[in-house]
mmCIF file of C-alpha atoms in Angstrom:
data_model
loop_
_atom_site.group_PDB
_atom_site.id
_atom_site.type_symbol
_atom_site.label_atom_id
_atom_site.label_comp_id
_atom_site.label_asym_id
_atom_site.label_seq_id
_atom_site.Cartn_x
_atom_site.Cartn_y
_atom_site.Cartn_z
ATOM 1 C CA MET V 15 -38.104 -56.821 35.259
ATOM 2 C CA THR V 16 -35.782 -59.090 35.675
ATOM 3 C CA ALA V 17 -32.006 -59.527 34.389
ATOM 4 C CA HIS V 18 -30.904 -60.809 31.284
ATOM 5 C CA GLU V 19 -31.069 -64.769 30.766
ATOM 6 C CA HIS V 20 -28.130 -64.674 28.387
ATOM 7 C CA LEU V 21 -25.703 -62.438 26.541
ATOM 8 C CA VAL V 22 -23.563 -64.137 23.993
ATOM 9 C CA ALA V 23 -21.052 -62.609 21.704
ATOM 10 C CA ARG V 24 -18.845 -64.296 19.304
ATOM 11 C CA ARG V 25 -16.200 -63.346 16.357
ATOM 12 C CA GLY V 26 -17.619 -64.928 13.391
ATOM 13 C CA ARG V 27 -15.070 -67.518 11.800
ATOM 14 C CA ARG V 28 -15.654 -66.463 8.392
ATOM 15 C CA SER V 29 -15.746 -62.641 8.470
ATOM 16 C CA GLY V 30 -14.007 -61.961 12.000
ATOM 17 C CA VAL V 31 -16.837 -59.756 12.585
ATOM 18 C CA THR V 32 -18.537 -59.790 15.955
ATOM 19 C CA THR V 33 -22.127 -60.711 16.412
ATOM 20 C CA MET V 34 -24.439 -61.025 19.587
ATOM 21 C CA VAL V 35 -27.269 -62.321 20.661
ATOM 22 C CA ALA V 36 -29.197 -61.055 24.496
ATOM 23 C CA ILE V 37 -32.157 -63.109 25.599
ATOM 24 C CA HIS V 38 -33.697 -60.600 28.208
ATOM 25 C CA SER V 39 -36.973 -63.263 29.213
ATOM 26 C CA THR V 40 -38.204 -66.546 28.266
ATOM 27 C CA ALA V 41 -40.890 -66.589 30.635
ATOM 28 C CA LEU V 42 -43.494 -66.160 28.038
ATOM 29 C CA GLY V 43 -42.312 -68.253 25.412
ATOM 30 C CA PRO V 44 -39.241 -68.095 22.880
ATOM 31 C CA ALA V 45 -37.490 -64.781 22.567
ATOM 32 C CA VAL V 46 -37.953 -62.954 19.610
ATOM 33 C CA GLY V 47 -36.636 -59.930 18.252
ATOM 34 C CA GLY V 48 -34.687 -58.314 15.419
ATOM 35 C CA CYS V 49 -31.119 -58.585 14.205
ATOM 36 C CA ARG V 50 -29.847 -55.496 13.790
ATOM 37 C CA LEU V 51 -26.417 -54.520 11.419
ATOM 38 C CA LYS V 52 -24.651 -51.344 12.399
ATOM 39 C CA SER V 53 -21.685 -49.655 13.027
ATOM 40 C CA TYR V 54 -20.609 -48.777 16.577
ATOM 41 C CA ALA V 55 -17.917 -46.929 18.096
ATOM 42 C CA GLY V 56 -16.998 -50.070 20.542
ATOM 43 C CA LEU V 57 -18.250 -53.163 21.739
ATOM 44 C CA THR V 58 -19.351 -51.580 24.771
ATOM 45 C CA GLN V 59 -22.011 -49.644 23.113
ATOM 46 C CA ALA V 60 -23.139 -52.711 20.994
ATOM 47 C CA VAL V 61 -23.380 -54.625 24.187
ATOM 48 C CA ASP V 62 -25.543 -51.566 26.019
ATOM 49 C CA ASP V 63 -27.736 -51.575 22.717
ATOM 50 C CA VAL V 64 -28.726 -55.236 22.177
ATOM 51 C CA LEU V 65 -29.256 -55.496 26.322
ATOM 52 C CA ARG V 66 -31.687 -52.228 26.402
ATOM 53 C CA LEU V 67 -33.530 -53.242 22.986
ATOM 54 C CA SER V 68 -33.966 -56.888 24.066
ATOM 55 C CA ALA V 69 -35.617 -55.694 27.521
ATOM 56 C CA ALA V 70 -37.551 -53.627 25.322
ATOM 57 C CA MET V 71 -39.207 -56.822 23.095
ATOM 58 C CA THR V 72 -39.700 -58.542 26.686
ATOM 59 C CA ALA V 73 -42.034 -55.189 27.124
ATOM 60 C CA LYS V 74 -43.649 -55.325 23.661
ATOM 61 C CA CYS V 75 -44.563 -59.047 23.834
ATOM 62 C CA ALA V 76 -46.073 -59.212 27.153
ATOM 63 C CA VAL V 77 -47.963 -56.044 26.485
ATOM 64 C CA ALA V 78 -49.140 -57.191 22.857
ATOM 65 C CA GLY V 79 -50.544 -60.544 24.868
ATOM 66 C CA LEU V 80 -48.010 -62.486 22.975
ATOM 67 C CA ALA V 81 -46.376 -65.676 23.942
ATOM 68 C CA PHE V 82 -43.092 -64.964 23.383
ATOM 69 C CA GLY V 83 -40.324 -63.143 25.590
ATOM 70 C CA GLY V 84 -37.880 -60.641 24.346
ATOM 71 C CA GLY V 85 -34.408 -60.759 22.700
ATOM 72 C CA LYS V 86 -32.388 -59.137 20.313
ATOM 73 C CA SER V 87 -29.556 -59.592 18.264
ATOM 74 C CA VAL V 88 -26.306 -57.030 17.179
ATOM 75 C CA ILE V 89 -24.081 -57.379 14.481
ATOM 76 C CA ALA V 90 -21.624 -54.827 15.247
ATOM 77 C CA LEU V 91 -19.411 -53.318 12.458
ATOM 78 C CA GLU V 92 -16.189 -51.248 12.702
ATOM 79 C CA PRO V 93 -17.082 -47.409 12.197
ATOM 80 C CA GLY V 94 -17.226 -46.789 8.591
ATOM 81 C CA ARG V 95 -17.011 -50.071 7.558
ATOM 82 C CA VAL V 96 -18.775 -50.820 4.233
ATOM 83 C CA LEU V 97 -19.349 -54.749 3.544
ATOM 84 C CA SER V 98 -18.952 -55.885 -0.038
ATOM 85 C CA PRO V 99 -21.785 -58.494 -1.036
ATOM 86 C CA GLY V 100 -19.227 -61.444 -0.020
ATOM 87 C CA GLU V 101 -18.277 -59.791 3.126
ATOM 88 C CA ARG V 102 -22.350 -59.972 4.408
ATOM 89 C CA ARG V 103 -23.031 -63.026 3.245
ATOM 90 C CA ASP V 104 -20.509 -63.935 5.539
ATOM 91 C CA VAL V 105 -21.147 -62.044 8.393
ATOM 92 C CA LEU V 106 -25.084 -63.140 8.241
ATOM 93 C CA LEU V 107 -24.018 -67.173 7.934
ATOM 94 C CA ASP V 108 -21.312 -65.992 11.479
ATOM 95 C CA HIS V 109 -24.607 -64.544 13.088
ATOM 96 C CA ALA V 110 -26.991 -67.404 11.881
ATOM 97 C CA ASP V 111 -24.466 -70.134 13.556
ATOM 98 C CA LEU V 112 -24.687 -68.359 16.732
ATOM 99 C CA VAL V 113 -28.183 -68.216 16.545
ATOM 100 C CA ALA V 114 -28.546 -71.538 15.737
ATOM 101 C CA GLU V 115 -27.101 -72.038 19.378
ATOM 102 C CA PHE V 116 -29.819 -71.192 20.710
ATOM 103 C CA GLY V 117 -31.904 -73.789 19.493
ATOM 104 C CA GLY V 118 -35.191 -72.200 18.955
ATOM 105 C CA GLY V 119 -34.737 -70.227 22.091
ATOM 106 C CA TYR V 120 -34.081 -66.945 20.166
ATOM 107 C CA LEU V 121 -36.058 -65.956 16.950
ATOM 108 C CA ALA V 122 -34.174 -63.688 14.837
ATOM 109 C CA GLY V 123 -36.128 -61.122 12.553
ATOM 110 C CA PRO V 124 -35.068 -57.991 10.297
ATOM 111 C CA ASP V 125 -34.263 -54.857 12.406
ATOM 112 C CA VAL V 126 -32.225 -51.638 11.137
ATOM 113 C CA GLY V 127 -29.527 -52.543 8.659
ATOM 114 C CA THR V 128 -31.113 -56.060 7.765
ATOM 115 C CA GLY V 129 -34.343 -57.379 5.628
ATOM 116 C CA PRO V 130 -35.997 -60.155 4.362
ATOM 117 C CA ALA V 131 -33.374 -61.853 2.065
ATOM 118 C CA ASP V 132 -30.713 -61.387 5.029
ATOM 119 C CA MET V 133 -33.145 -63.738 6.960
ATOM 120 C CA LEU V 134 -33.155 -66.286 4.033
ATOM 121 C CA VAL V 135 -29.379 -66.015 4.291
ATOM 122 C CA LEU V 136 -29.714 -67.350 8.216
ATOM 123 C CA ARG V 137 -32.440 -69.740 6.832
ATOM 124 C CA GLU V 138 -29.248 -71.591 5.659
ATOM 125 C CA VAL V 139 -28.049 -72.275 8.988
ATOM 126 C CA SER V 140 -30.803 -71.723 11.264
ATOM 127 C CA ALA V 141 -34.395 -72.376 11.215
ATOM 128 C CA PHE V 142 -35.280 -69.807 13.597
ATOM 129 C CA ALA V 143 -35.550 -66.634 11.436
ATOM 130 C CA PHE V 144 -38.442 -65.063 10.294
ATOM 131 C CA CYS V 145 -40.098 -62.516 7.570
ATOM 132 C CA THR V 146 -38.153 -64.282 4.747
ATOM 133 C CA PRO V 147 -39.572 -63.056 1.635
ATOM 134 C CA GLU V 148 -42.964 -63.841 0.445
ATOM 135 C CA ALA V 149 -41.429 -65.523 -2.264
ATOM 136 C CA ALA V 150 -39.730 -67.902 -0.412
ATOM 137 C CA GLY V 151 -42.796 -68.862 1.782
ATOM 138 C CA GLY V 152 -42.313 -66.039 4.666
ATOM 139 C CA THR V 153 -44.503 -62.740 5.592
ATOM 140 C CA GLY V 154 -41.734 -60.079 4.084
ATOM 141 C CA SER V 155 -41.210 -56.772 5.678
ATOM 142 C CA SER V 156 -43.007 -55.891 8.601
ATOM 143 C CA SER V 157 -43.034 -51.964 7.872
ATOM 144 C CA GLY V 158 -46.623 -52.004 6.830
ATOM 145 C CA PRO V 159 -47.936 -53.903 9.630
ATOM 146 C CA THR V 160 -45.957 -51.550 11.931
ATOM 147 C CA ALA V 161 -47.493 -48.653 10.075
ATOM 148 C CA VAL V 162 -50.741 -50.111 11.077
ATOM 149 C CA GLY V 163 -50.011 -50.216 14.578
ATOM 150 C CA VAL V 164 -48.924 -47.119 15.167
ATOM 151 C CA LEU V 165 -51.880 -45.778 13.324
ATOM 152 C CA ALA V 166 -54.270 -47.478 15.520
ATOM 153 C CA ALA V 167 -52.184 -46.318 18.544
ATOM 154 C CA LEU V 168 -52.561 -42.676 17.341
ATOM 155 C CA ARG V 169 -56.183 -43.025 16.432
ATOM 156 C CA ALA V 170 -56.691 -43.705 20.154
ATOM 157 C CA ALA V 171 -54.510 -41.419 21.610
ATOM 158 C CA ALA V 172 -56.046 -38.716 19.408
ATOM 159 C CA THR V 173 -59.329 -39.351 20.801
ATOM 160 C CA ALA V 174 -58.148 -38.967 24.088
ATOM 161 C CA VAL V 175 -56.308 -35.572 23.378
ATOM 162 C CA PHE V 176 -58.340 -33.668 20.996
ATOM 163 C CA GLY V 177 -61.516 -35.721 20.999
ATOM 164 C CA SER V 178 -61.783 -37.362 18.127
ATOM 165 C CA ALA V 179 -59.546 -39.567 15.991
ATOM 166 C CA ASP V 180 -60.282 -37.715 12.695
ATOM 167 C CA LEU V 181 -56.666 -36.398 11.978
ATOM 168 C CA ALA V 182 -58.102 -34.171 8.764
ATOM 169 C CA GLY V 183 -56.474 -30.992 8.791
ATOM 170 C CA ARG V 184 -53.960 -31.647 12.043
ATOM 171 C CA ARG V 185 -50.211 -31.057 11.729
ATOM 172 C CA VAL V 186 -48.088 -34.220 11.718
ATOM 173 C CA VAL V 187 -44.216 -34.553 11.518
ATOM 174 C CA VAL V 188 -43.199 -37.552 11.080
ATOM 175 C CA SER V 189 -39.206 -37.649 11.941
ATOM 176 C CA GLY V 190 -37.747 -40.505 9.726
ATOM 177 C CA TYR V 191 -38.481 -41.295 6.508
ATOM 178 C CA GLY V 192 -37.887 -44.826 6.131
ATOM 179 C CA SER V 193 -39.991 -47.696 5.224
ATOM 180 C CA VAL V 194 -42.208 -47.324 8.301
ATOM 181 C CA GLY V 195 -42.237 -43.564 8.210
ATOM 182 C CA ALA V 196 -42.824 -43.422 4.739
ATOM 183 C CA HIS V 197 -46.123 -45.788 5.629
ATOM 184 C CA LEU V 198 -47.402 -43.802 7.979
ATOM 185 C CA ALA V 199 -46.486 -40.274 6.171
ATOM 186 C CA ALA V 200 -48.769 -41.832 3.093
ATOM 187 C CA SER V 201 -51.465 -42.728 5.189
ATOM 188 C CA LEU V 202 -51.754 -39.496 7.163
ATOM 189 C CA ARG V 203 -51.672 -37.704 3.930
ATOM 190 C CA GLN V 204 -54.554 -39.607 2.500
ATOM 191 C CA ALA V 205 -56.741 -39.294 5.849
ATOM 192 C CA GLY V 206 -55.981 -35.559 5.484
ATOM 193 C CA ALA V 207 -53.249 -34.367 7.633
ATOM 194 C CA ASP V 208 -51.115 -31.711 6.681
ATOM 195 C CA VAL V 209 -47.754 -33.929 7.057
ATOM 196 C CA VAL V 210 -44.101 -32.790 7.410
ATOM 197 C CA VAL V 211 -41.216 -35.381 7.419
ATOM 198 C CA SER V 212 -37.405 -35.389 7.564
ATOM 199 C CA ASP V 213 -34.875 -37.825 7.701
ATOM 200 C CA ILE V 214 -31.364 -37.619 7.498
ATOM 201 C CA ASP V 215 -30.989 -38.800 3.786
ATOM 202 C CA PRO V 216 -31.607 -35.480 1.621
ATOM 203 C CA ALA V 217 -32.534 -37.531 -1.278
ATOM 204 C CA LYS V 218 -35.333 -38.834 0.330
ATOM 205 C CA ARG V 219 -36.574 -35.015 0.076
ATOM 206 C CA ALA V 220 -37.670 -34.877 -3.557
ATOM 207 C CA GLU V 221 -39.910 -38.107 -3.347
ATOM 208 C CA ALA V 222 -41.612 -36.735 -0.209
ATOM 209 C CA GLU V 223 -42.194 -33.603 -1.696
ATOM 210 C CA ARG V 224 -43.478 -35.432 -5.229
ATOM 211 C CA LEU V 225 -45.831 -36.965 -2.991
ATOM 212 C CA GLY V 226 -47.451 -33.594 -1.798
ATOM 213 C CA LEU V 227 -45.393 -33.698 1.897
ATOM 214 C CA SER V 228 -43.312 -31.189 3.574
ATOM 215 C CA TRP V 229 -40.063 -31.339 4.311
ATOM 216 C CA ALA V 230 -37.888 -30.496 7.718
ATOM 217 C CA GLU V 231 -34.273 -30.659 8.551
ATOM 218 C CA PRO V 232 -34.017 -33.640 10.790
ATOM 219 C CA GLU V 233 -32.407 -31.416 13.864
ATOM 220 C CA LYS V 234 -35.602 -29.485 13.555
ATOM 221 C CA ALA V 235 -38.436 -32.002 13.179
ATOM 222 C CA LEU V 236 -38.710 -32.533 16.891
ATOM 223 C CA THR V 237 -39.195 -29.011 17.896
ATOM 224 C CA LEU V 238 -41.643 -27.486 15.308
ATOM 225 C CA THR V 239 -45.073 -26.687 16.174
ATOM 226 C CA ALA V 240 -47.492 -29.474 15.097
ATOM 227 C CA ASP V 241 -50.714 -31.712 16.419
ATOM 228 C CA VAL V 242 -48.747 -34.938 16.874
ATOM 229 C CA VAL V 243 -44.672 -35.635 16.537
ATOM 230 C CA ILE V 244 -43.787 -39.315 15.251
ATOM 231 C CA PRO V 245 -40.815 -40.540 16.165
ATOM 232 C CA ALA V 246 -39.928 -42.730 13.188
ATOM 233 C CA ALA V 247 -35.964 -43.146 12.961
ATOM 234 C CA VAL V 248 -33.473 -43.623 16.170
ATOM 235 C CA GLY V 249 -33.961 -43.876 19.666
ATOM 236 C CA GLY V 250 -32.609 -41.364 22.356
ATOM 237 C CA VAL V 251 -34.339 -38.671 20.985
ATOM 238 C CA LEU V 252 -36.403 -37.539 24.046
ATOM 239 C CA SER V 253 -35.005 -36.092 26.781
ATOM 240 C CA PRO V 254 -35.918 -33.491 29.311
ATOM 241 C CA GLU V 255 -34.189 -30.860 27.133
ATOM 242 C CA THR V 256 -36.073 -31.923 23.744
ATOM 243 C CA PRO V 257 -38.004 -28.500 23.167
ATOM 244 C CA LEU V 258 -40.954 -30.380 22.206
ATOM 245 C CA ASP V 259 -44.061 -27.885 20.858
ATOM 246 C CA THR V 260 -46.781 -30.906 20.525
ATOM 247 C CA PRO V 261 -49.465 -32.128 22.853
ATOM 248 C CA LEU V 262 -49.156 -36.033 21.383
ATOM 249 C CA VAL V 263 -46.135 -38.104 20.881
ATOM 250 C CA VAL V 264 -46.905 -41.604 19.270
ATOM 251 C CA GLY V 265 -44.203 -43.548 16.896
ATOM 252 C CA PRO V 266 -42.768 -46.635 16.329
ATOM 253 C CA ALA V 267 -38.867 -45.813 16.608
ATOM 254 C CA ASN V 268 -37.323 -48.018 19.953
ATOM 255 C CA ASN V 269 -35.988 -46.474 22.988
ATOM 256 C CA GLN V 270 -37.366 -43.132 22.206
ATOM 257 C CA LEU V 271 -36.734 -41.987 25.973
ATOM 258 C CA THR V 272 -33.009 -40.853 26.823
ATOM 259 C CA GLU V 273 -34.049 -42.473 30.383
ATOM 260 C CA ASP V 274 -37.863 -43.916 31.698
ATOM 261 C CA ALA V 275 -37.776 -40.641 34.359
ATOM 262 C CA VAL V 276 -38.610 -38.471 30.564
ATOM 263 C CA ALA V 277 -42.291 -40.135 30.875
ATOM 264 C CA ASP V 278 -42.803 -38.023 33.845
ATOM 265 C CA ASP V 279 -41.357 -34.946 32.610
ATOM 266 C CA LEU V 280 -43.186 -35.157 29.388
ATOM 267 C CA ALA V 281 -46.422 -35.581 31.266
ATOM 268 C CA ALA V 282 -45.948 -32.627 33.398
ATOM 269 C CA ARG V 283 -45.319 -30.256 30.454
ATOM 270 C CA GLY V 284 -48.617 -31.334 28.946
ATOM 271 C CA VAL V 285 -47.515 -33.888 26.154
ATOM 272 C CA LEU V 286 -48.905 -37.650 25.855
ATOM 273 C CA TRP V 287 -46.511 -39.898 25.011
ATOM 274 C CA VAL V 288 -47.641 -43.415 24.110
ATOM 275 C CA PRO V 289 -45.235 -46.240 25.039
ATOM 276 C CA ASP V 290 -42.801 -46.799 22.062
ATOM 277 C CA TYR V 291 -43.083 -50.708 22.712
ATOM 278 C CA VAL V 292 -46.680 -50.158 22.768
ATOM 279 C CA ALA V 293 -47.235 -48.199 19.414
ATOM 280 C CA SER V 294 -44.733 -50.690 17.661
ATOM 281 C CA ALA V 295 -45.899 -53.700 18.110
ATOM 282 C CA GLY V 296 -47.718 -54.504 14.825
ATOM 283 C CA GLY V 297 -45.209 -56.056 13.128
ATOM 284 C CA ILE V 298 -44.176 -58.206 15.793
ATOM 285 C CA LEU V 299 -47.702 -59.134 16.573
ATOM 286 C CA TYR V 300 -48.579 -59.803 12.405
ATOM 287 C CA THR V 301 -45.410 -61.520 11.784
ATOM 288 C CA LEU V 302 -45.784 -63.875 14.760
ATOM 289 C CA SER V 303 -49.980 -64.261 14.190
ATOM 290 C CA ARG V 304 -48.822 -65.387 10.506
ATOM 291 C CA GLU V 305 -45.977 -67.482 11.102
ATOM 292 C CA ALA V 306 -46.498 -69.255 14.416
ATOM 293 C CA GLU V 307 -50.043 -69.441 14.696
ATOM 294 C CA GLY V 308 -51.153 -69.894 10.796
ATOM 295 C CA LEU V 309 -53.762 -66.881 10.868
ATOM 296 C CA ASP V 310 -54.178 -65.442 7.405
ATOM 297 C CA HIS V 311 -53.406 -61.837 6.294
ATOM 298 C CA ASP V 312 -57.288 -60.453 7.243
ATOM 299 C CA ALA V 313 -57.064 -62.150 10.739
ATOM 300 C CA ALA V 314 -53.412 -61.299 11.610
ATOM 301 C CA LEU V 315 -53.945 -57.496 10.629
ATOM 302 C CA ALA V 316 -57.066 -57.444 12.824
ATOM 303 C CA ARG V 317 -55.067 -58.505 15.845
ATOM 304 C CA VAL V 318 -52.456 -55.405 14.863
ATOM 305 C CA GLU V 319 -55.440 -53.280 15.050
ATOM 306 C CA THR V 320 -55.973 -54.130 18.666
ATOM 307 C CA ILE V 321 -53.244 -51.894 19.610
ATOM 308 C CA GLY V 322 -55.741 -49.177 19.848
ATOM 309 C CA ARG V 323 -57.706 -50.842 22.479
ATOM 310 C CA THR V 324 -54.793 -51.528 24.681
ATOM 311 C CA VAL V 325 -53.607 -47.617 24.256
ATOM 312 C CA GLU V 326 -56.789 -47.061 25.385
ATOM 313 C CA ASP V 327 -57.036 -49.188 28.082
ATOM 314 C CA LEU V 328 -53.702 -47.966 29.118
ATOM 315 C CA LEU V 329 -54.712 -44.062 29.154
ATOM 316 C CA LYS V 330 -57.860 -44.595 31.034
ATOM 317 C CA ALA V 331 -55.074 -46.777 33.656
ATOM 318 C CA ALA V 332 -53.278 -43.594 33.904
ATOM 319 C CA LYS V 333 -55.705 -41.216 34.070
ATOM 320 C CA ALA V 334 -57.417 -42.949 36.775
ATOM 321 C CA ASN V 335 -54.359 -43.547 38.558
ATOM 322 C CA ALA V 336 -52.686 -40.234 38.208
ATOM 323 C CA THR V 337 -49.847 -41.770 36.320
ATOM 324 C CA THR V 338 -48.451 -42.466 32.863
ATOM 325 C CA PRO V 339 -49.177 -44.436 30.255
ATOM 326 C CA LEU V 340 -45.785 -45.819 30.243
ATOM 327 C CA ALA V 341 -45.787 -46.565 34.380
ATOM 328 C CA GLU V 342 -49.211 -48.348 33.479
ATOM 329 C CA ALA V 343 -47.266 -50.370 30.718
ATOM 330 C CA ALA V 344 -44.697 -51.471 32.376
ATOM 331 C CA ALA V 345 -47.286 -52.518 35.276
ATOM 332 C CA LEU V 346 -49.289 -54.578 32.718
ATOM 333 C CA ALA V 347 -45.893 -56.173 31.070
ATOM 334 C CA GLU V 348 -45.088 -56.824 34.623
ATOM 335 C CA ARG V 349 -48.017 -58.722 35.579
ATOM 336 C CA ARG V 350 -48.255 -60.962 32.746
ATOM 337 C CA LEU V 351 -44.856 -62.026 33.487
ATOM 338 C CA THR V 352 -45.112 -62.864 37.073
ATOM 339 C CA SER V 353 -48.209 -64.761 36.110
ATOM 340 C CA GLY V 354 -47.392 -66.286 32.682
ATOM 341 C CA ALA V 355 -51.240 -65.277 31.968
ATOM 342 C CA VAL V 356 -50.443 -65.222 27.851
ATOM 343 C CA PRO V 357 -51.568 -68.265 26.219
ATOM 344 C CA ARG V 358 -48.459 -70.033 24.839
ATOM 345 C CA THR V 359 -48.027 -70.607 21.076
ATOM 346 C CA PRO V 360 -45.894 -73.623 20.070
ATOM 347 C CA TRP V 361 -42.765 -72.912 17.550
ATOM 348 C CA PRO V 362 -40.464 -75.813 16.290
ATOM 349 C CA ARG V 363 -37.508 -76.063 19.370
ATOM 350 C CA VAL V 364 -34.554 -78.170 19.246
ATOM 351 C CA PRO V 365 -32.130 -78.660 21.976
ATOM 352 C CA ARG V 366 -29.713 -75.707 22.675
ATOM 353 C CA THR V 367 -26.239 -76.444 22.028
ATOM 354 C CA ALA V 368 -23.512 -75.667 24.663
ATOM 355 C CA ALA V 369 -22.378 -71.877 24.322
#
């Protein structure tokens, strides 16, 4: 794909904290992507993160058939810093100033470290934030729709691997018991799967076990013998050295591979890996279907379910072309970006100010 269109960083006038926005592509429409608030060892690491994540958003939107481009934003805290409520508000308002500079060229949403309430703070300065709380007229957390999309991808991939979408009796490991991981675990448990979960927060173990879920220590989760492994936490967890013992990996965590070549390595090891930006598109599909296109809940969820058909098509293409699902997803994204073959969806825009 092409190089990034914009990378802008600012030291907040209220907080002194550095925030940044990266726009990878607006070839199909305004760039969308979450606002990540976390600690980084240095600004180089924060820049690397925002660039990598924004490029993935371009591919996610293109493959999902959305008339939006890829962007991402980061609020880069110093290691160990914990914000007071007042400091957090100042940081968010500083970030909103930066988002507003793009005049609708970048639309922010929640990501790691932020949620719907934070998007409401951004709205005080910039109209270009989505997933505000439902009580404020937004669509709230996208965790549920994201999980619905992952399950649709999982059913399609399971059919290819096991000959059936039925996961009853299958051992499924969910690595990351956050909001999306918890949704997935509950749904899979209800479907009759033997679910094992893990998380870096040991306090979540009691809740998981109360719901009938097994627990694994985070450092062991990806190495367990399982029918399915679901990375649902941090990225960069799959490398040639990762001792996977599963035929199928499908999950919502961003940037799961340490590098794209790992997809070929996994295929050579007999592991089917569904690209993360394909499986995790449910949240953005649902949110933009509701907030940009005005669809109701049921219609938006129906669109999320089409992720299953997308995965089916990618798997068929990979088999026919002797490639990987990642190669086919990248090729599909490139075709759509080059041709502009996605219907454009209007979003309110104002002129971009000088950066």
